[in-house]
Coordinates of N, CA and C in Angstrom, one line a residue:
M1 N -16.9 11.1 115.3 CA -17.5 11.8 116.4 C -17.2 13.3 116.4
H2 N -16.0 13.7 116.0 CA -15.7 15.1 116.1 C -16.6 15.9 115.1
E3 N -17.0 15.3 114.0 CA -17.8 16.0 113.0 C -19.2 16.3 113.6
V4 N -19.6 15.4 114.5 CA -20.9 15.7 115.1 C -20.8 16.8 116.2
L5 N -19.7 16.7 116.9 CA -19.5 17.6 118.1 C -19.1 19.0 117.7
T6 N -18.2 19.2 116.7 CA -17.6 20.5 116.5 C -18.6 21.6 116.2
P7 N -19.8 21.3 115.5 CA -20.7 22.4 115.3 C -21.5 22.8 116.6
L8 N -21.3 22.0 117.7 CA -22.1 22.2 118.9 C -21.4 23.0 119.9
R9 N -20.6 23.9 119.5 CA -19.7 24.7 120.5 C -20.6 25.4 121.5
E10 N -21.7 25.9 121.2 CA -22.5 26.6 122.1 C -23.0 25.8 123.3
H11 N -22.9 24.4 123.1 CA -23.3 23.5 124.2 C -22.1 22.9 124.9
A12 N -20.9 23.5 124.8 CA -19.7 23.0 125.3 C -19.8 22.7 126.8
D13 N -20.5 23.5 127.6 CA -20.6 23.3 129.0 C -21.2 22.0 129.3
A14 N -22.2 21.6 128.5 CA -23.0 20.4 128.8 C -22.2 19.2 128.2
L15 N -21.5 19.3 127.1 CA -20.9 18.2 126.4 C -19.5 17.8 126.9
L16 N -18.7 18.8 127.3 CA -17.3 18.5 127.7 C -17.2 17.5 128.8
P17 N -18.0 17.6 129.9 CA -17.9 16.6 131.0 C -18.1 15.2 130.5
A18 N -19.1 15.0 129.6 CA -19.3 13.6 129.0 C -18.2 13.2 128.2
L19 N -17.6 14.1 127.4 CA -16.5 13.7 126.5 C -15.2 13.4 127.3
L20 N -15.0 14.2 128.4 CA -13.9 13.9 129.3 C -14.0 12.5 130.0
E21 N -15.3 12.2 130.3 CA -15.5 10.9 131.0 C -15.2 9.8 130.0
E22 N -15.6 10.0 128.7 CA -15.3 8.9 127.7 C -13.7 8.8 127.6
V23 N -13.0 9.9 127.6 CA -11.6 9.8 127.6 C -11.0 9.0 128.8
R24 N -11.5 9.3 129.9 CA -11.1 8.6 131.2 C -11.3 7.1 131.1
Q25 N -12.5 6.7 130.7 CA -12.9 5.3 130.6 C -12.1 4.6 129.5
D26 N -11.8 5.3 128.4 CA -11.0 4.7 127.3 C -9.6 4.4 127.8
H27 N -9.1 5.4 128.6 CA -7.7 5.2 129.2 C -7.7 4.1 130.2
E28 N -8.7 3.9 131.0 CA -8.8 2.8 131.9 C -8.8 1.5 131.3
R29 N -9.6 1.4 130.2 CA -9.7 0.1 129.5 C -8.4 -0.3 128.7
H30 N -7.8 0.7 128.1 CA -6.7 0.4 127.2 C -5.3 0.8 127.7
G31 N -5.3 1.6 128.8 CA -4.0 1.9 129.4 C -3.2 2.9 128.6
D32 N -3.8 3.4 127.5 CA -3.1 4.4 126.7 C -4.1 5.3 126.0
H33 N -3.7 6.4 125.5 CA -4.7 7.3 124.9 C -5.0 6.8 123.4
G34 N -6.3 6.7 123.1 CA -6.7 6.2 121.8 C -7.5 7.2 121.0
E35 N -8.4 6.7 120.3 CA -9.2 7.4 119.3 C -10.0 8.5 120.0
I36 N -10.5 8.3 121.2 CA -11.3 9.3 121.9 C -10.5 10.5 122.3
M37 N -9.2 10.3 122.6 CA -8.4 11.4 122.9 C -8.2 12.3 121.6
G38 N -8.0 11.6 120.5 CA -7.9 12.3 119.3 C -9.1 13.1 119.0
T39 N -10.3 12.6 119.3 CA -11.6 13.3 119.1 C -11.6 14.6 120.0
L40 N -11.2 14.4 121.3 CA -11.1 15.5 122.2 C -10.3 16.6 121.7
L41 N -9.1 16.3 121.2 CA -8.2 17.3 120.7 C -8.8 18.1 119.5
Q42 N -9.4 17.3 118.6 CA -10.0 18.0 117.4 C -11.1 18.9 117.9
V43 N -12.0 18.4 118.8 CA -13.1 19.3 119.2 C -12.6 20.5 120.0
A44 N -11.6 20.3 120.9 CA -11.1 21.4 121.7 C -10.5 22.5 120.8
E45 N -9.8 22.1 119.7 CA -9.2 23.1 118.9 C -10.3 23.9 118.2
E46 N -11.4 23.3 117.8 CA -12.5 24.0 117.2 C -13.3 24.8 118.2
W47 N -13.4 24.4 119.4 CA -14.1 25.2 120.4 C -13.3 26.3 121.0
G48 N -12.0 26.2 120.9 CA -11.1 27.3 121.4 C -11.3 27.6 122.9
P49 N -11.6 28.9 123.2 CA -11.7 29.2 124.6 C -12.8 28.5 125.4
D50 N -13.8 28.0 124.7 CA -14.9 27.3 125.4 C -14.4 25.9 125.8
A51 N -13.2 25.5 125.4 CA -12.7 24.1 125.8 C -11.7 24.2 126.9
L52 N -11.5 25.4 127.5 CA -10.5 25.5 128.6 C -10.6 24.5 129.7
P53 N -11.8 23.9 130.0 CA -11.8 22.9 131.0 C -11.0 21.6 130.7
V54 N -10.6 21.4 129.5 CA -9.9 20.2 129.1 C -8.4 20.4 129.4
L55 N -8.0 21.7 129.8 CA -6.5 22.0 129.9 C -5.8 21.0 130.8
P56 N -6.3 20.6 132.0 CA -5.5 19.7 132.8 C -5.3 18.3 132.2
V57 N -6.2 18.0 131.3 CA -6.2 16.6 130.7 C -5.2 16.6 129.5
V58 N -5.2 17.7 128.7 CA -4.4 17.6 127.5 C -2.9 18.2 127.7
L59 N -2.7 19.0 128.7 CA -1.4 19.6 128.9 C -0.3 18.5 129.1
P60 N -0.5 17.4 129.8 CA 0.5 16.4 130.0 C 0.9 15.8 128.6
L61 N 0.1 15.9 127.6 CA 0.4 15.3 126.3 C 1.5 16.0 125.6
L62 N 1.9 17.2 126.1 CA 3.0 17.9 125.5 C 4.3 17.1 125.6
N63 N 4.3 16.1 126.5 CA 5.4 15.2 126.6 C 5.3 13.9 125.8
D64 N 4.4 13.9 124.9 CA 4.2 12.7 124.1 C 4.2 13.1 122.6
T65 N 5.2 12.6 121.9 CA 5.4 13.1 120.5 C 4.3 12.8 119.6
R66 N 3.4 11.8 120.0 CA 2.2 11.5 119.1 C 1.2 12.6 119.2
Y67 N 1.2 13.4 120.2 CA 0.1 14.4 120.4 C 0.6 15.8 120.6
S68 N 1.9 16.0 120.9 CA 2.4 17.3 121.3 C 2.0 18.4 120.4
L69 N 2.3 18.3 119.1 CA 2.0 19.4 118.2 C 0.5 19.7 118.1
R70 N -0.3 18.6 118.2 CA -1.8 18.8 118.2 C -2.2 19.6 119.4
V71 N -1.6 19.3 120.5 CA -1.9 20.0 121.8 C -1.5 21.4 121.7
V72 N -0.4 21.7 121.0 CA 0.0 23.1 120.8 C -1.1 23.9 120.0
D73 N -1.6 23.2 119.0 CA -2.7 23.9 118.2 C -3.9 24.2 119.1
V74 N -4.2 23.2 120.0 CA -5.3 23.4 120.9 C -5.1 24.6 121.8
L75 N -3.9 24.7 122.4 CA -3.6 25.8 123.3 C -3.6 27.1 122.6
L76 N -3.1 27.2 121.3 CA -3.2 28.4 120.6 C -4.7 28.8 120.4
A77 N -5.5 27.8 120.1 CA -6.9 28.1 119.8 C -7.6 28.7 121.1
M78 N -7.1 28.3 122.2 CA -7.8 28.7 123.5 C -7.5 30.1 123.8
G79 N -6.5 30.7 123.2 CA -6.3 32.2 123.4 C -5.7 32.5 124.8
P80 N -6.0 33.7 125.3 CA -5.4 34.2 126.5 C -5.6 33.3 127.7
G81 N -6.6 32.5 127.8 CA -6.9 31.6 128.9 C -5.8 30.6 129.1
A82 N -5.0 30.3 128.0 CA -3.9 29.3 128.1 C -2.6 29.9 128.2
A83 N -2.5 31.2 128.5 CA -1.2 31.9 128.6 C -0.2 31.3 129.5
S84 N -0.7 30.7 130.6 CA 0.2 30.1 131.6 C 0.9 28.8 131.1
T85 N 0.5 28.3 129.9 CA 1.1 27.1 129.3 C 2.3 27.4 128.5
A86 N 2.7 28.7 128.3 CA 3.8 29.0 127.3 C 5.1 28.3 127.6
S87 N 5.5 28.2 128.9 CA 6.8 27.6 129.2 C 6.7 26.1 128.9
A88 N 5.5 25.5 129.1 CA 5.4 24.0 128.8 C 5.4 23.8 127.3
V89 N 4.9 24.7 126.5 CA 4.9 24.6 125.1 C 6.3 24.7 124.6
R90 N 7.1 25.7 125.2 CA 8.5 25.9 124.8 C 9.3 24.6 125.0
D91 N 8.9 23.8 126.0 CA 9.7 22.6 126.4 C 9.0 21.4 125.8
A92 N 8.0 21.5 125.0 CA 7.3 20.3 124.5 C 8.2 19.3 123.8
V93 N 7.9 18.1 123.9 CA 8.7 17.0 123.3 C 8.1 16.8 121.9
V94 N 8.9 17.0 120.9 CA 8.4 16.9 119.5 C 9.4 16.0 118.7
L95 N 9.0 15.5 117.6 CA 9.9 14.7 116.7 C 11.0 15.7 116.3
D96 N 12.2 15.2 116.2 CA 13.4 16.1 116.0 C 13.5 16.5 114.5
H97 N 12.6 17.5 114.2 CA 12.7 18.1 112.8 C 12.7 19.6 113.0
P98 N 13.5 20.3 112.2 CA 13.6 21.8 112.5 C 12.2 22.5 112.5
G99 N 11.3 22.1 111.6 CA 10.0 22.8 111.5 C 9.3 22.7 112.8
N100 N 9.4 21.5 113.5 CA 8.7 21.3 114.8 C 9.2 22.3 115.8
H101 N 10.5 22.4 115.9 CA 11.1 23.3 116.9 C 10.8 24.8 116.6
H102 N 10.7 25.2 115.3 CA 10.3 26.5 114.9 C 8.9 26.8 115.4
R103 N 8.0 25.8 115.2 CA 6.6 26.0 115.5 C 6.4 26.1 117.0
T104 N 7.1 25.3 117.8 CA 6.9 25.4 119.3 C 7.4 26.7 119.8
A105 N 8.6 27.2 119.3 CA 9.1 28.5 119.7 C 8.1 29.6 119.4
W106 N 7.6 29.6 118.1 CA 6.6 30.6 117.7 C 5.3 30.5 118.5
A107 N 4.9 29.3 118.8 CA 3.6 29.1 119.6 C 3.8 29.6 121.0
A108 N 4.9 29.3 121.6 CA 5.1 29.9 123.0 C 5.1 31.4 123.0
W109 N 5.7 32.0 121.9 CA 5.6 33.5 121.8 C 4.2 33.9 121.6
R110 N 3.4 33.3 120.8 CA 2.0 33.7 120.5 C 1.2 33.5 121.8
I111 N 1.4 32.5 122.5 CA 0.6 32.2 123.7 C 0.9 33.2 124.8
A112 N 2.1 33.4 125.1 CA 2.5 34.3 126.2 C 2.7 35.7 125.9
G113 N 3.0 36.1 124.6 CA 3.3 37.4 124.3 C 4.7 37.8 124.8
G114 N 5.3 38.7 124.2 CA 6.7 39.0 124.5 C 7.6 37.9 124.0
D115 N 8.9 38.2 123.9 CA 9.8 37.2 123.3 C 11.3 37.7 123.5
D116 N 12.2 36.8 123.7 CA 13.6 37.1 123.8 C 14.3 37.1 122.4
G117 N 13.5 37.0 121.4 CA 14.0 37.0 120.0 C 14.3 35.6 119.5
T118 N 14.1 34.6 120.3 CA 14.4 33.2 119.9 C 13.5 32.8 118.7
A119 N 12.2 33.0 118.8 CA 11.4 32.5 117.7 C 11.7 33.2 116.4
L120 N 11.8 34.5 116.4 CA 12.1 35.3 115.2 C 13.4 34.9 114.6
R121 N 14.4 34.7 115.5 CA 15.7 34.3 115.0 C 15.7 32.9 114.3
L122 N 15.0 32.0 114.9 CA 14.9 30.6 114.3 C 14.1 30.7 113.0
L123 N 13.1 31.4 112.9 CA 12.3 31.5 111.7 C 13.1 32.2 110.6
G124 N 13.8 33.3 111.0 CA 14.6 34.0 110.0 C 15.7 33.2 109.4
D125 N 16.4 32.4 110.3 CA 17.4 31.5 109.8 C 16.8 30.4 108.8
A126 N 15.6 29.9 109.2 CA 15.0 28.9 108.3 C 14.6 29.4 107.0
M127 N 14.4 30.7 106.9 CA 14.0 31.3 105.6 C 15.1 31.1 104.5
Y128 N 16.3 31.0 105.0 CA 17.5 31.0 104.1 C 18.0 29.6 103.9
D129 N 17.3 28.6 104.5 CA 17.8 27.2 104.4 C 17.4 26.6 103.0
E130 N 18.4 26.4 102.2 CA 18.2 26.0 100.8 C 17.7 24.6 100.7
Q131 N 17.9 23.8 101.8 CA 17.4 22.4 101.7 C 16.0 22.2 102.2
A132 N 15.4 23.3 102.6 CA 14.0 23.2 103.2 C 13.1 24.2 102.5
S133 N 11.8 23.9 102.5 CA 10.8 24.8 102.0 C 10.6 26.0 102.9
P134 N 10.6 27.2 102.3 CA 10.4 28.4 103.1 C 8.9 28.6 103.5
Y135 N 8.0 27.7 103.0 CA 6.6 28.0 103.3 C 6.2 28.1 104.7
G136 N 6.7 27.1 105.5 CA 6.4 27.0 107.0 C 6.9 28.3 107.7
P137 N 8.2 28.6 107.6 CA 8.7 29.8 108.2 C 7.9 31.1 107.8
V138 N 7.6 31.2 106.5 CA 6.9 32.4 106.1 C 5.5 32.5 106.7
L139 N 4.9 31.4 106.8 CA 3.5 31.3 107.4 C 3.6 31.9 108.8
L140 N 4.6 31.6 109.6 CA 4.7 32.0 111.0 C 5.3 33.4 111.1
L141 N 6.2 33.7 110.2 CA 6.9 35.0 110.2 C 5.9 36.2 110.2
S142 N 4.8 36.1 109.5 CA 3.9 37.2 109.3 C 3.4 37.8 110.6
D143 N 3.3 37.0 111.6 CA 2.8 37.4 112.9 C 3.7 38.4 113.6
F144 N 5.0 38.5 113.2 CA 5.9 39.4 113.8 C 5.9 40.8 113.2
G145 N 5.2 41.0 112.1 CA 5.1 42.3 111.5 C 6.4 43.0 111.3
P146 N 6.5 44.3 111.5 CA 7.7 45.1 111.2 C 8.9 44.5 111.9
A147 N 8.8 43.8 112.9 CA 10.0 43.2 113.6 C 10.8 42.3 112.7
A148 N 10.1 41.8 111.7 CA 10.7 40.9 110.7 C 11.2 41.6 109.5
A149 N 11.4 42.9 109.5 CA 11.7 43.7 108.4 C 13.0 43.2 107.7
A150 N 14.0 42.7 108.4 CA 15.2 42.2 107.8 C 15.0 41.1 106.8
H151 N 13.9 40.4 106.9 CA 13.6 39.3 106.0 C 12.6 39.6 104.9
A152 N 12.3 40.8 104.7 CA 11.3 41.2 103.7 C 11.8 40.8 102.3
G153 N 13.1 41.0 102.0 CA 13.6 40.7 100.7 C 13.5 39.2 100.4
R154 N 13.7 38.3 101.4 CA 13.6 36.9 101.2 C 12.1 36.5 101.0
V155 N 11.2 37.2 101.6 CA 9.8 36.9 101.4 C 9.4 37.3 100.0
R156 N 9.9 38.4 99.5 CA 9.6 38.8 98.1 C 10.1 37.7 97.1
E157 N 11.3 37.1 97.4 CA 11.8 36.0 96.6 C 10.9 34.8 96.6
V158 N 10.3 34.5 97.7 CA 9.4 33.4 97.8 C 8.1 33.7 97.0
I159 N 7.6 34.9 97.0 CA 6.5 35.3 96.2 C 6.8 35.1 94.7
E160 N 8.0 35.4 94.3 CA 8.3 35.4 92.9 C 8.6 33.9 92.4
N161 N 9.1 33.1 93.3 CA 9.7 31.8 92.9 C 8.9 30.6 93.4
A162 N 8.2 30.7 94.5 CA 7.6 29.5 95.1 C 6.4 29.0 94.3
E163 N 6.3 27.6 94.1 CA 5.2 27.1 93.4 C 4.0 27.0 94.4
H164 N 4.2 26.9 95.6 CA 3.2 26.9 96.6 C 3.4 27.9 97.7
G165 N 2.4 28.4 98.3 CA 2.5 29.3 99.4 C 2.7 30.8 99.0
R166 N 2.3 31.1 97.8 CA 2.5 32.5 97.4 C 1.5 33.5 98.1
V167 N 0.3 33.0 98.4 CA -0.6 33.8 99.1 C -0.1 34.1 100.5
T168 N 0.3 33.0 101.2 CA 0.9 33.2 102.5 C 2.0 34.2 102.5
A169 N 3.0 34.0 101.6 CA 4.1 34.9 101.5 C 3.7 36.4 101.2
A170 N 2.7 36.5 100.4 CA 2.2 37.8 100.0 C 1.6 38.5 101.2
V171 N 0.8 37.8 102.0 CA 0.2 38.4 103.2 C 1.3 38.7 104.2
A172 N 2.3 37.9 104.3 CA 3.4 38.1 105.2 C 4.2 39.4 104.8
L173 N 4.4 39.6 103.5 CA 5.1 40.8 103.1 C 4.3 42.0 103.5
W174 N 3.0 42.0 103.3 CA 2.2 43.2 103.8 C 2.4 43.4 105.3
A175 N 2.3 42.3 106.1 CA 2.4 42.4 107.5 C 3.7 43.0 107.9
I176 N 4.8 42.7 107.2 CA 6.1 43.1 107.5 C 6.4 44.6 107.1
T177 N 5.9 44.9 105.9 CA 6.2 46.2 105.3 C 5.1 47.3 105.4
G178 N 3.9 46.8 105.6 CA 2.7 47.7 105.6 C 2.3 48.2 104.3
D179 N 3.0 47.8 103.2 CA 2.6 48.2 101.8 C 1.8 47.1 101.2
P180 N 0.5 47.4 100.9 CA -0.4 46.3 100.4 C -0.3 46.0 98.9
G181 N 0.5 46.8 98.2 CA 0.4 46.7 96.7 C 0.7 45.4 96.1
A182 N 1.9 44.8 96.4 CA 2.3 43.5 95.9 C 1.4 42.4 96.4
T183 N 0.9 42.5 97.7 CA 0.1 41.5 98.3 C -1.3 41.5 97.6
L184 N -1.9 42.6 97.4 CA -3.2 42.7 96.7 C -3.1 42.1 95.3
A185 N -2.0 42.3 94.6 CA -1.8 41.8 93.3 C -1.9 40.3 93.3
V186 N -1.2 39.7 94.2 CA -1.2 38.2 94.3 C -2.6 37.7 94.7
L187 N -3.3 38.3 95.6 CA -4.6 37.9 96.0 C -5.6 38.1 94.9
E188 N -5.4 39.1 94.1 CA -6.3 39.3 92.9 C -6.1 38.2 91.9
Q189 N -4.9 37.8 91.7 CA -4.6 36.7 90.7 C -5.4 35.5 91.1
V190 N -5.4 35.2 92.4 CA -6.1 34.0 92.9 C -7.5 34.0 92.6
V191 N -8.2 35.1 93.0 CA -9.7 35.1 92.8 C -10.1 35.2 91.3
V192 N -9.3 35.9 90.5 CA -9.6 36.0 89.1 C -9.4 34.7 88.4
R193 N -8.4 34.0 88.8 CA -8.1 32.6 88.3 C -9.3 31.7 88.7
F194 N -9.9 31.9 89.8 CA -11.0 31.1 90.3 C -12.3 31.2 89.4
T195 N -12.4 32.3 88.6 CA -13.5 32.4 87.8 C -13.5 31.5 86.6
G196 N -12.3 30.9 86.3 CA -12.1 29.9 85.3 C -12.4 28.5 85.8
D197 N -11.5 27.6 85.4 CA -11.6 26.2 85.8 C -10.8 25.9 87.1
D198 N -10.3 26.9 87.8 CA -9.5 26.6 89.0 C -10.5 26.3 90.1
D199 N -10.3 25.2 90.8 CA -11.2 24.8 91.9 C -10.4 24.6 93.2
R200 N -9.3 25.3 93.4 CA -8.6 25.2 94.6 C -9.2 26.1 95.7
Y201 N -10.2 25.5 96.4 CA -10.9 26.3 97.4 C -10.1 26.7 98.5
G202 N -9.1 26.0 98.8 CA -8.2 26.4 99.9 C -7.5 27.7 99.6
D203 N -7.0 27.8 98.3 CA -6.4 29.1 97.9 C -7.4 30.2 98.0
L204 N -8.6 30.0 97.5 CA -9.6 31.0 97.5 C -9.9 31.5 99.0
A205 N -10.1 30.5 99.9 CA -10.3 30.9 101.3 C -9.2 31.7 101.9
E206 N -8.0 31.3 101.5 CA -6.8 32.0 102.1 C -6.7 33.4 101.5
A207 N -7.0 33.6 100.2 CA -7.0 34.9 99.6 C -8.1 35.8 100.2
L208 N -9.3 35.2 100.5 CA -10.3 36.0 101.2 C -9.9 36.5 102.5
R209 N -9.2 35.6 103.3 CA -8.7 36.0 104.6 C -7.7 37.1 104.5
G210 N -6.9 37.0 103.4 CA -5.9 38.0 103.2 C -6.5 39.4 102.9
F211 N -7.5 39.5 102.1 CA -8.2 40.7 101.8 C -8.8 41.3 103.1
L212 N -9.4 40.4 103.9 CA -10.0 40.9 105.2 C -9.0 41.4 106.1
R213 N -7.8 40.7 106.2 CA -6.8 41.1 107.1 C -6.2 42.5 106.7
I214 N -6.0 42.7 105.4 CA -5.5 44.0 104.9 C -6.6 45.1 105.1
G215 N -7.8 44.7 104.8 CA -8.9 45.6 104.9 C -9.2 46.4 103.6
A216 N -8.8 45.8 102.5 CA -9.0 46.4 101.2 C -9.1 45.3 100.1
V217 N -9.7 45.6 99.0 CA -9.8 44.7 97.9 C -9.7 45.5 96.6
T218 N -9.1 44.9 95.5 CA -9.0 45.6 94.3 C -10.3 45.5 93.5
P219 N -10.5 46.5 92.5 CA -11.7 46.4 91.7 C -11.8 45.1 90.9
A220 N -10.7 44.6 90.3 CA -10.7 43.4 89.5 C -11.1 42.2 90.4
A221 N -10.6 42.2 91.6 CA -10.9 41.1 92.5 C -12.4 41.2 92.9
G222 N -12.9 42.3 93.1 CA -14.3 42.5 93.5 C -15.2 42.0 92.4
R223 N -14.8 42.3 91.1 CA -15.7 41.8 90.0 C -15.6 40.3 89.9
A224 N -14.4 39.7 90.1 CA -14.3 38.3 90.1 C -15.1 37.6 91.2
L225 N -15.1 38.2 92.4 CA -15.8 37.6 93.5 C -17.3 37.7 93.3
R226 N -17.8 38.7 92.6 CA -19.2 38.7 92.3 C -19.6 37.6 91.4
L227 N -18.7 37.3 90.4 CA -19.0 36.2 89.5 C -19.0 34.9 90.3
V228 N -18.0 34.7 91.2 CA -17.9 33.5 92.0 C -19.2 33.3 92.9
G229 N -19.5 34.4 93.5 CA -20.7 34.4 94.4 C -22.0 34.1 93.7
A230 N -22.1 34.4 92.4 CA -23.3 34.2 91.6 C -23.4 32.7 91.1
R231 N -22.4 31.9 91.3 CA -22.5 30.5 90.9 C -23.6 29.8 91.6
D232 N -24.3 29.0 90.8 CA -25.4 28.2 91.4 C -24.9 26.8 91.8
L233 N -23.9 26.8 92.7 CA -23.3 25.5 93.2 C -22.7 25.8 94.5
R234 N -22.4 24.7 95.2 CA -21.8 24.8 96.5 C -20.3 25.0 96.3
L235 N -19.8 26.0 97.0 CA -18.4 26.4 96.9 C -17.6 25.5 97.8
S236 N -17.3 24.3 97.4 CA -16.6 23.3 98.2 C -16.1 22.2 97.4
A237 N -15.0 21.6 97.8 CA -14.4 20.4 97.2 C -15.1 19.2 97.6
H238 N -16.0 19.3 98.6 CA -16.7 18.1 99.2 C -18.1 18.0 98.5
R239 N -18.6 16.8 98.6 CA -20.0 16.5 98.1 C -20.9 15.9 99.1
D240 N -20.6 16.1 100.4 CA -21.4 15.7 101.5 C -21.8 16.9 102.3
Y241 N -22.2 16.7 103.6 CA -22.7 17.8 104.4 C -21.7 18.9 104.5
R242 N -20.4 18.5 104.4 CA -19.3 19.6 104.5 C -19.4 20.6 103.4
A243 N -20.0 20.2 102.3 CA -20.2 21.2 101.2 C -21.1 22.3 101.6
V244 N -22.1 22.0 102.4 CA -23.0 23.1 102.9 C -22.2 24.0 103.8
L245 N -21.5 23.5 104.8 CA -20.7 24.3 105.7 C -19.7 25.1 105.0
D246 N -18.9 24.5 104.1 CA -17.9 25.2 103.3 C -18.5 26.4 102.5
D247 N -19.6 26.1 101.9 CA -20.3 27.1 101.0 C -20.8 28.3 101.9
Q248 N -21.3 28.0 103.0 CA -21.8 29.1 103.9 C -20.6 29.9 104.3
E249 N -19.5 29.3 104.7 CA -18.3 30.0 105.2 C -17.7 30.9 104.1
L250 N -17.5 30.3 102.9 CA -16.9 31.0 101.8 C -17.8 32.2 101.3
R251 N -19.1 31.9 101.2 CA -20.0 33.0 100.8 C -20.1 34.1 101.8
S252 N -20.0 33.8 103.1 CA -20.0 34.8 104.1 C -18.7 35.7 104.0
A253 N -17.6 35.0 103.7 CA -16.3 35.7 103.5 C -16.3 36.6 102.3
I254 N -16.9 36.1 101.2 CA -17.0 36.9 100.0 C -17.8 38.1 100.2
A255 N -18.9 38.0 100.9 CA -19.7 39.2 101.2 C -19.0 40.2 102.1
A256 N -18.2 39.7 103.0 CA -17.4 40.6 103.9 C -16.3 41.3 103.1
V257 N -15.7 40.6 102.1 CA -14.7 41.2 101.3 C -15.3 42.3 100.4
L258 N -16.5 42.0 99.8 CA -17.1 42.9 98.9 C -17.6 44.1 99.6
A259 N -17.7 44.1 101.0 CA -18.2 45.2 101.7 C -17.0 46.1 102.1
L260 N -15.8 45.7 101.8 CA -14.6 46.5 102.1 C -14.5 47.7 101.2
P261 N -13.8 48.8 101.6 CA -13.7 49.9 100.7 C -12.8 49.6 99.5

């Protein structure tokens, strides 16, 4: 159902009441939240601010470990309209894993703005945990920008040594230091590699977002992207209707990157 609904965001006002009614009836029949609630959360995340009317329905699910992290993603997508939920996010019930606690602290900071340093301290400590992957903390750390300067050296180590998450770490390094050099080199490697037999579309999409966030692209990356854009095929790992949507999104991003200085 969510695959049908998510492209219809411009009709949210008409569709949300019906979807909320389906959720209510499903809860009445089964006494618990089921598949329809899952659909509502997926659609609400995609619709972002247009899904604000669902806030009273989904907010109580922060107390349910089956749904809490998904609800956090929904609230983040809603933007400033969900600012009042920050304290509830901070107190959300999640499965007892360090990454979950890091994410809720970061999300509360993102939703409300301002911070007492808790989120940055948690993420900074996690960066040096030898028993855990640094990927998650790096992904969230980039939002703190120069305030995370004390961890720039560790981010560089991740870029040099991590098998996964190099693009994320590279963008985080730029966000922290303001120096695009090392970041652009990593992003360039991704798109140049894609002109061969590499088909990791997720990496390509992330690299494109990185170029757009920085606001610059290297000449070599520009040449590679022109080759990729000239391919007579759908730029997608899927072979159904999603291939059309993925292709449109990637080609639009490529055009935007090639328009950069």
